[in-house]
Coordinates of C-alpha atoms in Angstrom, one line a residue:
X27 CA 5.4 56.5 -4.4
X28 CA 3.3 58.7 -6.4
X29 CA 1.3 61.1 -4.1
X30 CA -2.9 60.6 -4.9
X31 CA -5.2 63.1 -5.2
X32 CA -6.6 65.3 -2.9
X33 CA -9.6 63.3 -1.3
X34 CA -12.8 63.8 -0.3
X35 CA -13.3 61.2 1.4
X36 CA -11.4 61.8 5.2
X37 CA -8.8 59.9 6.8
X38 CA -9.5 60.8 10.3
X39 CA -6.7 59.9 12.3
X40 CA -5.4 56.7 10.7
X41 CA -2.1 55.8 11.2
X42 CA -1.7 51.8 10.6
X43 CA 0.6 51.1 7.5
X44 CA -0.5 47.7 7.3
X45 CA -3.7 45.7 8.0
X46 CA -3.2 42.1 9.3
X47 CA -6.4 41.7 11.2
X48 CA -9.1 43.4 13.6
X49 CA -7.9 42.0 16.8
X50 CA -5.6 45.0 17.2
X51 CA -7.8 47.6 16.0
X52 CA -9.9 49.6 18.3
X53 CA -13.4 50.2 18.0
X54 CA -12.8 53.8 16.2
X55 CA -10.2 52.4 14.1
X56 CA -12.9 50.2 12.8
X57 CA -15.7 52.6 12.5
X58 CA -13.5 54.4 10.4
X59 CA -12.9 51.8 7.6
X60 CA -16.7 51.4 7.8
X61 CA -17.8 55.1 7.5
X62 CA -15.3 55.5 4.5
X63 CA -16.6 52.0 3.2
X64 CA -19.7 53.9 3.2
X65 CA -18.3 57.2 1.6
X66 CA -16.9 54.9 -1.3
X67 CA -20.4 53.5 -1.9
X68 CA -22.0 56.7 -2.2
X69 CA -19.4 58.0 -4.7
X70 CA -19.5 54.8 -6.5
X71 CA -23.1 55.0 -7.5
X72 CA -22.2 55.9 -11.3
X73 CA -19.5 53.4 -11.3
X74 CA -17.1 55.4 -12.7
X75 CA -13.4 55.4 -11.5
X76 CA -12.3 57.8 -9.1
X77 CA -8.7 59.1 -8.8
X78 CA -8.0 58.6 -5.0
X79 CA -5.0 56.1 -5.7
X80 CA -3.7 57.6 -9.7
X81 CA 0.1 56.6 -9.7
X82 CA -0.4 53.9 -6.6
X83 CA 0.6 50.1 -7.8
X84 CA -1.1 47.3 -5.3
X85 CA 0.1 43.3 -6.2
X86 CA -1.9 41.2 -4.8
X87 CA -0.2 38.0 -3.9
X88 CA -1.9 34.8 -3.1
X89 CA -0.2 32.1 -2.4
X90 CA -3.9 30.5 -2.0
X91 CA -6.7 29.6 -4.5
X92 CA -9.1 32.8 -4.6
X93 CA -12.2 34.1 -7.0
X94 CA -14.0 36.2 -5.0
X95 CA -11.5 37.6 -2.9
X96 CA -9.0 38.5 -5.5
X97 CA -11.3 39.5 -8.2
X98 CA -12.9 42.1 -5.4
X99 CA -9.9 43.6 -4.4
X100 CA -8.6 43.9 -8.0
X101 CA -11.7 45.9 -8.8
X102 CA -11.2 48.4 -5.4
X103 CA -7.7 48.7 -6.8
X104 CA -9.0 49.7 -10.3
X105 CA -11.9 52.0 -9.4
X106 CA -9.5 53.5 -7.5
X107 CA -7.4 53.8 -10.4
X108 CA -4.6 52.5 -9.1
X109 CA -2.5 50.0 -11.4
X110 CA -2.3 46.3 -10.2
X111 CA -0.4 43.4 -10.3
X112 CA -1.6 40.1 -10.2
X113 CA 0.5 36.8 -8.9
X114 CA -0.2 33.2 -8.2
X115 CA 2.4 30.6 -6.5
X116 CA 1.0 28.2 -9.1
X117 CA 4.2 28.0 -11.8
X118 CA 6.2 30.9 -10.3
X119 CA 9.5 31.1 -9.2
X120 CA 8.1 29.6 -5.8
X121 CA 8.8 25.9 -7.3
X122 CA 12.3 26.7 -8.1
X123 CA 13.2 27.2 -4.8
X124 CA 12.8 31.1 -4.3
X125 CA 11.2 31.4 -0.8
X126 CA 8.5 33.2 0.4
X127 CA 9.7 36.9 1.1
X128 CA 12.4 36.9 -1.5
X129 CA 9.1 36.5 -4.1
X130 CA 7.6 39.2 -2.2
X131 CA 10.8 41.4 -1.8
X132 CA 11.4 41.0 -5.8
X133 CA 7.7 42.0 -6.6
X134 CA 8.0 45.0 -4.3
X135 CA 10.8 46.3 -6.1
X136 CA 9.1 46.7 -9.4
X137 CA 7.5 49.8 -7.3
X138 CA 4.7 48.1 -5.3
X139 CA 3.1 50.7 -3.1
X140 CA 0.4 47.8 -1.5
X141 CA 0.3 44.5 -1.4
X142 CA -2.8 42.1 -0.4
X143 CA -1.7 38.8 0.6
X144 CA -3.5 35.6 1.2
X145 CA -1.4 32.6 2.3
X146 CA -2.5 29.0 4.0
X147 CA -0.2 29.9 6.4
X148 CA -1.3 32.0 9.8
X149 CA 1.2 34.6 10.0
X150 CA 2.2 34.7 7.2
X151 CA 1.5 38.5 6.5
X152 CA 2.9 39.4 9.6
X153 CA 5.9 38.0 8.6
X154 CA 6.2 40.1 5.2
X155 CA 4.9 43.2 7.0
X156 CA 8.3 42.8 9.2
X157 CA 10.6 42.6 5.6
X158 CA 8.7 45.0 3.2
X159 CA 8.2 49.0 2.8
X160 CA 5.0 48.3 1.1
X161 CA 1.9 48.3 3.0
X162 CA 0.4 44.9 4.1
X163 CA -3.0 44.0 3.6
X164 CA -4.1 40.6 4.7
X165 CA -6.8 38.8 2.9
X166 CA -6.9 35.5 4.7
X167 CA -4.0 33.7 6.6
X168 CA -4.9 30.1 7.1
X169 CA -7.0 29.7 9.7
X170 CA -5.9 32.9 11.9
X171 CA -8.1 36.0 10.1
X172 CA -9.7 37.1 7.3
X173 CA -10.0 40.9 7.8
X174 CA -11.8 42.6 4.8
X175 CA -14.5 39.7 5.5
X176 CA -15.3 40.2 8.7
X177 CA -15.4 44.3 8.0
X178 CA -17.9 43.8 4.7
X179 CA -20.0 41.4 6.9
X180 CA -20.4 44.3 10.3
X181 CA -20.3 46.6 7.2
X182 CA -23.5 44.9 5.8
X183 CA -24.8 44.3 9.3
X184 CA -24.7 48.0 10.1
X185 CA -26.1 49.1 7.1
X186 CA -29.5 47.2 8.3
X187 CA -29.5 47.7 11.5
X188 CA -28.2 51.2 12.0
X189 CA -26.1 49.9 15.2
X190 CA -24.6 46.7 16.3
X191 CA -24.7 48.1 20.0
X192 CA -26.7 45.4 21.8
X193 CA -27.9 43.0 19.2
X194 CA -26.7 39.4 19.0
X195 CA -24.9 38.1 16.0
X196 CA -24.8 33.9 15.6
X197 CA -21.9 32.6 13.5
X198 CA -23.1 28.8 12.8
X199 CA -20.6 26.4 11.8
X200 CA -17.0 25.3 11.4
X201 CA -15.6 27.6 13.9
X202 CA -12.5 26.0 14.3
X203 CA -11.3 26.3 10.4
X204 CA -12.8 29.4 10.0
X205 CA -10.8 32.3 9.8
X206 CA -13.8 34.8 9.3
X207 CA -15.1 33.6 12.1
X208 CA -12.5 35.1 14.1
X209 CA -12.6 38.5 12.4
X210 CA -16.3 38.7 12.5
X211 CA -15.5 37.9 16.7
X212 CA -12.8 40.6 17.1
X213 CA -14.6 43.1 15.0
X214 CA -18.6 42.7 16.4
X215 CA -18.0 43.1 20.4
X216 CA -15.8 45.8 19.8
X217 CA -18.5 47.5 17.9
X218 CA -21.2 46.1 21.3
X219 CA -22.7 43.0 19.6
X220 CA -23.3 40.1 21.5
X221 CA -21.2 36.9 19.7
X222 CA -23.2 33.2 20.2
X223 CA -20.7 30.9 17.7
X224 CA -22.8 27.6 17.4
X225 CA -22.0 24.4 15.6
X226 CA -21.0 20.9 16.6
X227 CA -18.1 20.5 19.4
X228 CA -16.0 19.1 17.3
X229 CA -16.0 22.4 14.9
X230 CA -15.9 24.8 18.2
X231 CA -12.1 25.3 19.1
X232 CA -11.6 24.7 23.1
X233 CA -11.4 27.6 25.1
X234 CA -12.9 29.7 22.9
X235 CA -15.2 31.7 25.8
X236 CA -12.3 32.8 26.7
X237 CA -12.9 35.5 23.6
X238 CA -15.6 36.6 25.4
X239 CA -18.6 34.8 23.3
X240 CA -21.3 32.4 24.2
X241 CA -21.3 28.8 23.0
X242 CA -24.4 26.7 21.9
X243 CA -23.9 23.3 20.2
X244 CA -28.3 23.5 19.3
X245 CA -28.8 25.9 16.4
X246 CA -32.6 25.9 17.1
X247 CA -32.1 27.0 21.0
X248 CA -30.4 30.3 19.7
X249 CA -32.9 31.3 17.0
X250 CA -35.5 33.3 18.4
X251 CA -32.5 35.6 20.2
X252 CA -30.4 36.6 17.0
X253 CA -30.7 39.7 15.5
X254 CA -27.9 38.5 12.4
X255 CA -27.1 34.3 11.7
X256 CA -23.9 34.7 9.6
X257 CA -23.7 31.0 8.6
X258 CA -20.0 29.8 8.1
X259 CA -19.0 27.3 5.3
X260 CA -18.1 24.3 6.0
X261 CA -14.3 23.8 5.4
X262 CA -13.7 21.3 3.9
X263 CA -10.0 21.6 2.0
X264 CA -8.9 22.5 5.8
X265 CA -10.5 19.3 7.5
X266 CA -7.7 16.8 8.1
X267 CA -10.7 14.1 9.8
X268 CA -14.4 13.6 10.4
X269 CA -16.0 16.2 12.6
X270 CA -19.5 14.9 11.5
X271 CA -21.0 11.5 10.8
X272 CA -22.0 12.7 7.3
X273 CA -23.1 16.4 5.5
X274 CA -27.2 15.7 5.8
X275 CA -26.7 15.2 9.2
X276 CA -24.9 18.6 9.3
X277 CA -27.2 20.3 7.3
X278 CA -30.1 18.9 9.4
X279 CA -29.0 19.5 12.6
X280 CA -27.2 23.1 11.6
X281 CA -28.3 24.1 8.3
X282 CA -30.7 27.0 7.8
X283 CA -34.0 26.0 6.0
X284 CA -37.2 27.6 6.4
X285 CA -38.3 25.9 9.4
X286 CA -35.7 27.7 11.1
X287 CA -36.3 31.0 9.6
X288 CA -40.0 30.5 10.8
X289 CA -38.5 29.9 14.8
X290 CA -36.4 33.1 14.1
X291 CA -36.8 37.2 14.3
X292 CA -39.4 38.5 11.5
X293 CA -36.6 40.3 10.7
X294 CA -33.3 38.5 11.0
X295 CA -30.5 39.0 8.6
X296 CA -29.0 35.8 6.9
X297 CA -25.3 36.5 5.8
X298 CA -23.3 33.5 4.0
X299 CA -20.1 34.4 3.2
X300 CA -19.3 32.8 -0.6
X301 CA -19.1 30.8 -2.0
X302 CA -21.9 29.0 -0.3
X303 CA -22.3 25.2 -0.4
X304 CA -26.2 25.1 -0.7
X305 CA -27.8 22.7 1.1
X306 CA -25.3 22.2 3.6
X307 CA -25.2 25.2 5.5
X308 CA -28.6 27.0 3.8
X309 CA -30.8 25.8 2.0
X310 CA -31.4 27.8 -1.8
X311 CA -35.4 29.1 -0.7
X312 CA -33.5 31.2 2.1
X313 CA -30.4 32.1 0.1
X314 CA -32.5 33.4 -2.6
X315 CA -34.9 35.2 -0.2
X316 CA -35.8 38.0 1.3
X317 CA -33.9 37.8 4.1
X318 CA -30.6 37.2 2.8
X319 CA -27.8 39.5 2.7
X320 CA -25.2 37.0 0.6
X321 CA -25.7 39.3 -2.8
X322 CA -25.1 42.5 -0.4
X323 CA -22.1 41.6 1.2
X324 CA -20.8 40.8 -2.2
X325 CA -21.1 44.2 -3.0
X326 CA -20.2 45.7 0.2
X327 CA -16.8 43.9 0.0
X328 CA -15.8 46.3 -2.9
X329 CA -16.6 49.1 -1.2
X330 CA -14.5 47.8 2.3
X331 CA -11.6 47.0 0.4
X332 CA -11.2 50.5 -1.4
X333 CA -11.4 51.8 2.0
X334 CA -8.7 49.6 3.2
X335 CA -6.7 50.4 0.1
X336 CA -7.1 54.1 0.8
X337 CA -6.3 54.2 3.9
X338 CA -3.1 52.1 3.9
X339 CA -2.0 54.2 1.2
X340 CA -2.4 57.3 3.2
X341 CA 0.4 55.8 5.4
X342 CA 3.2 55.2 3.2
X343 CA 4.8 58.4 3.0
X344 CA 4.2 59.0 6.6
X345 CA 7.3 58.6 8.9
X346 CA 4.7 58.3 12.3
X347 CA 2.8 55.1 11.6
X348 CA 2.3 51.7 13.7
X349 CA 2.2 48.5 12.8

């Protein structure tokens, strides 16, 4: 692998090859991503490329439908200028038979330095991070984590509020399917946020206290208390039954309009992570307004995942690294 270029922005003392999710990290390992998500954004002002990953190759490999996602993490890749390689399972050699880690093990020795993997399966990251020399990035494992998600929403979070330390976050929704949710859980009470996760029981997974947050089945009850809503989409392609009577219902009893925002802080942030369904879980007068975030964390997620990229690729020629 091609050594990049002297950087300026520091490593600090990362030593993780791979990057499956943010229940293993430690509060410093997360600051970390985010202060050199925030050095990125500074540097990226003119929008030109920067040379931090010259002669690095990262594939991204989802085995999963992805726009947003993919499209953000090929740009990190690219303003990085590192080279890329896209692949879908859709018509590969997936449908001939080839299984999962030979595809990956075949890709990785075409040179791959990184590869960013989504896959329906929880997992199923872990698994390839046991079977490759490449770094491992995960970019969403079924219903397990979503890690670059849950670091661009605290990333957009603490850029507003200076500090999570103390204030109370309320991720509304389909808990259960939600992979993000779990990120954004791991990632915030490391960092000293309070977690409320809200929705119907049906969509809030049993036992889930057990992660240390609060649970409140009446959106209107936790209002006036949270400094951040983050309201989850509703997921559907992962719903195998009812969980509701019916989506208006939903969207009255959980969706945020501006009734709600009027019960809330004067200040509260309104994160959505995309693609929204509007008027299920928000209605457009508060996605479009003042108060929302949705457009930031777009843009934040660039900056997060060249971090992530960075970093990772800071590991690979180093023989002292965990996993």
């Amino acid at each position: 692998m091609a050594a990049s270029p002297t950087s300026s922005v520091p490593i600090g003392n990362w030593k993780r090859r791979h990057l499956l999710g943010l229940e293993k990290l430690d509060r410093e390992e997360i600051e970390l991503i985010l202060d050199h998500a925030a050095e990125f954004k500074t540097l990226q002002v003119t929008r030109s490329k920067l040379p931090h990953l010259n002669g690095i190759v990262v594939a991204n490999l989802f085995f999963e439908p992805s726009t947003r996602t993919k499209t953000s993490f090929s740009l990190a890749a690219k303003r990085l200028s590192a080279d890329t390689v896209d692949f879908t399972a859709s018509g590969s050699s997936l449908s001939k038979g080839e299984t999962f880690i030979d595809t990956a093990l075949t890709i990785e020795s075409m040179g791959v330095d990184l590869m960013v993997v989504r896959h329906s399966s929880p997992g199923a990251p872990e698994l390839l991070s046991r079977h490759l020399k490449s770094g491992v990035l995960n970019a969403g494992d079924g219903t397990h984590e979503h890690p670059t998600q849950g670091l661009l929403d605290i990333f957009t979070m603490r850029e507003k509020l200076g500090t999570l330390e103390g204030k109370t976050v309320t991720l509304v929704g389909d808990i259960k399917h939600s992979r993000v949710a779990r990120s954004n859980i791991w990632g915030l009470q490391k960092l000293g946020a309070k977690v409320i996760v809200c929705g119907p029981p049906t969509l809030i997974p049993a036992e889930i206290e057990q992660l240390g947050v609060t649970v409140a089945h009446r959106f209107d009850d936790v209002l006036a208390e949270s400094d951040v809503i983050n309201l989850l989409r509703v997921q559907f392609e992962r719903q195998r039954g009812a969980f509701f009577p019916s989506i208006a219902e939903y969207a009255h009893l959980f969706g945020m309009n501006k009734k709600r925002l009027q019960k809330s802080k004067e200040d509260v942030l309104i994160l959505a992570p995309g693609p929204i369904n509007r008027g299920v879980e928000i209605t457009p007068d508060v996605a479009d307004g003042k108060h929302s975030q949705i457009l930031h964390q777009v843009t934040n997620g660039l900056f997060v995942r060249m971090a992530c990229l960075h970093l990772l690729a800071q590991t690979q020629e180093r023989k002292s690294v965990i996993q």
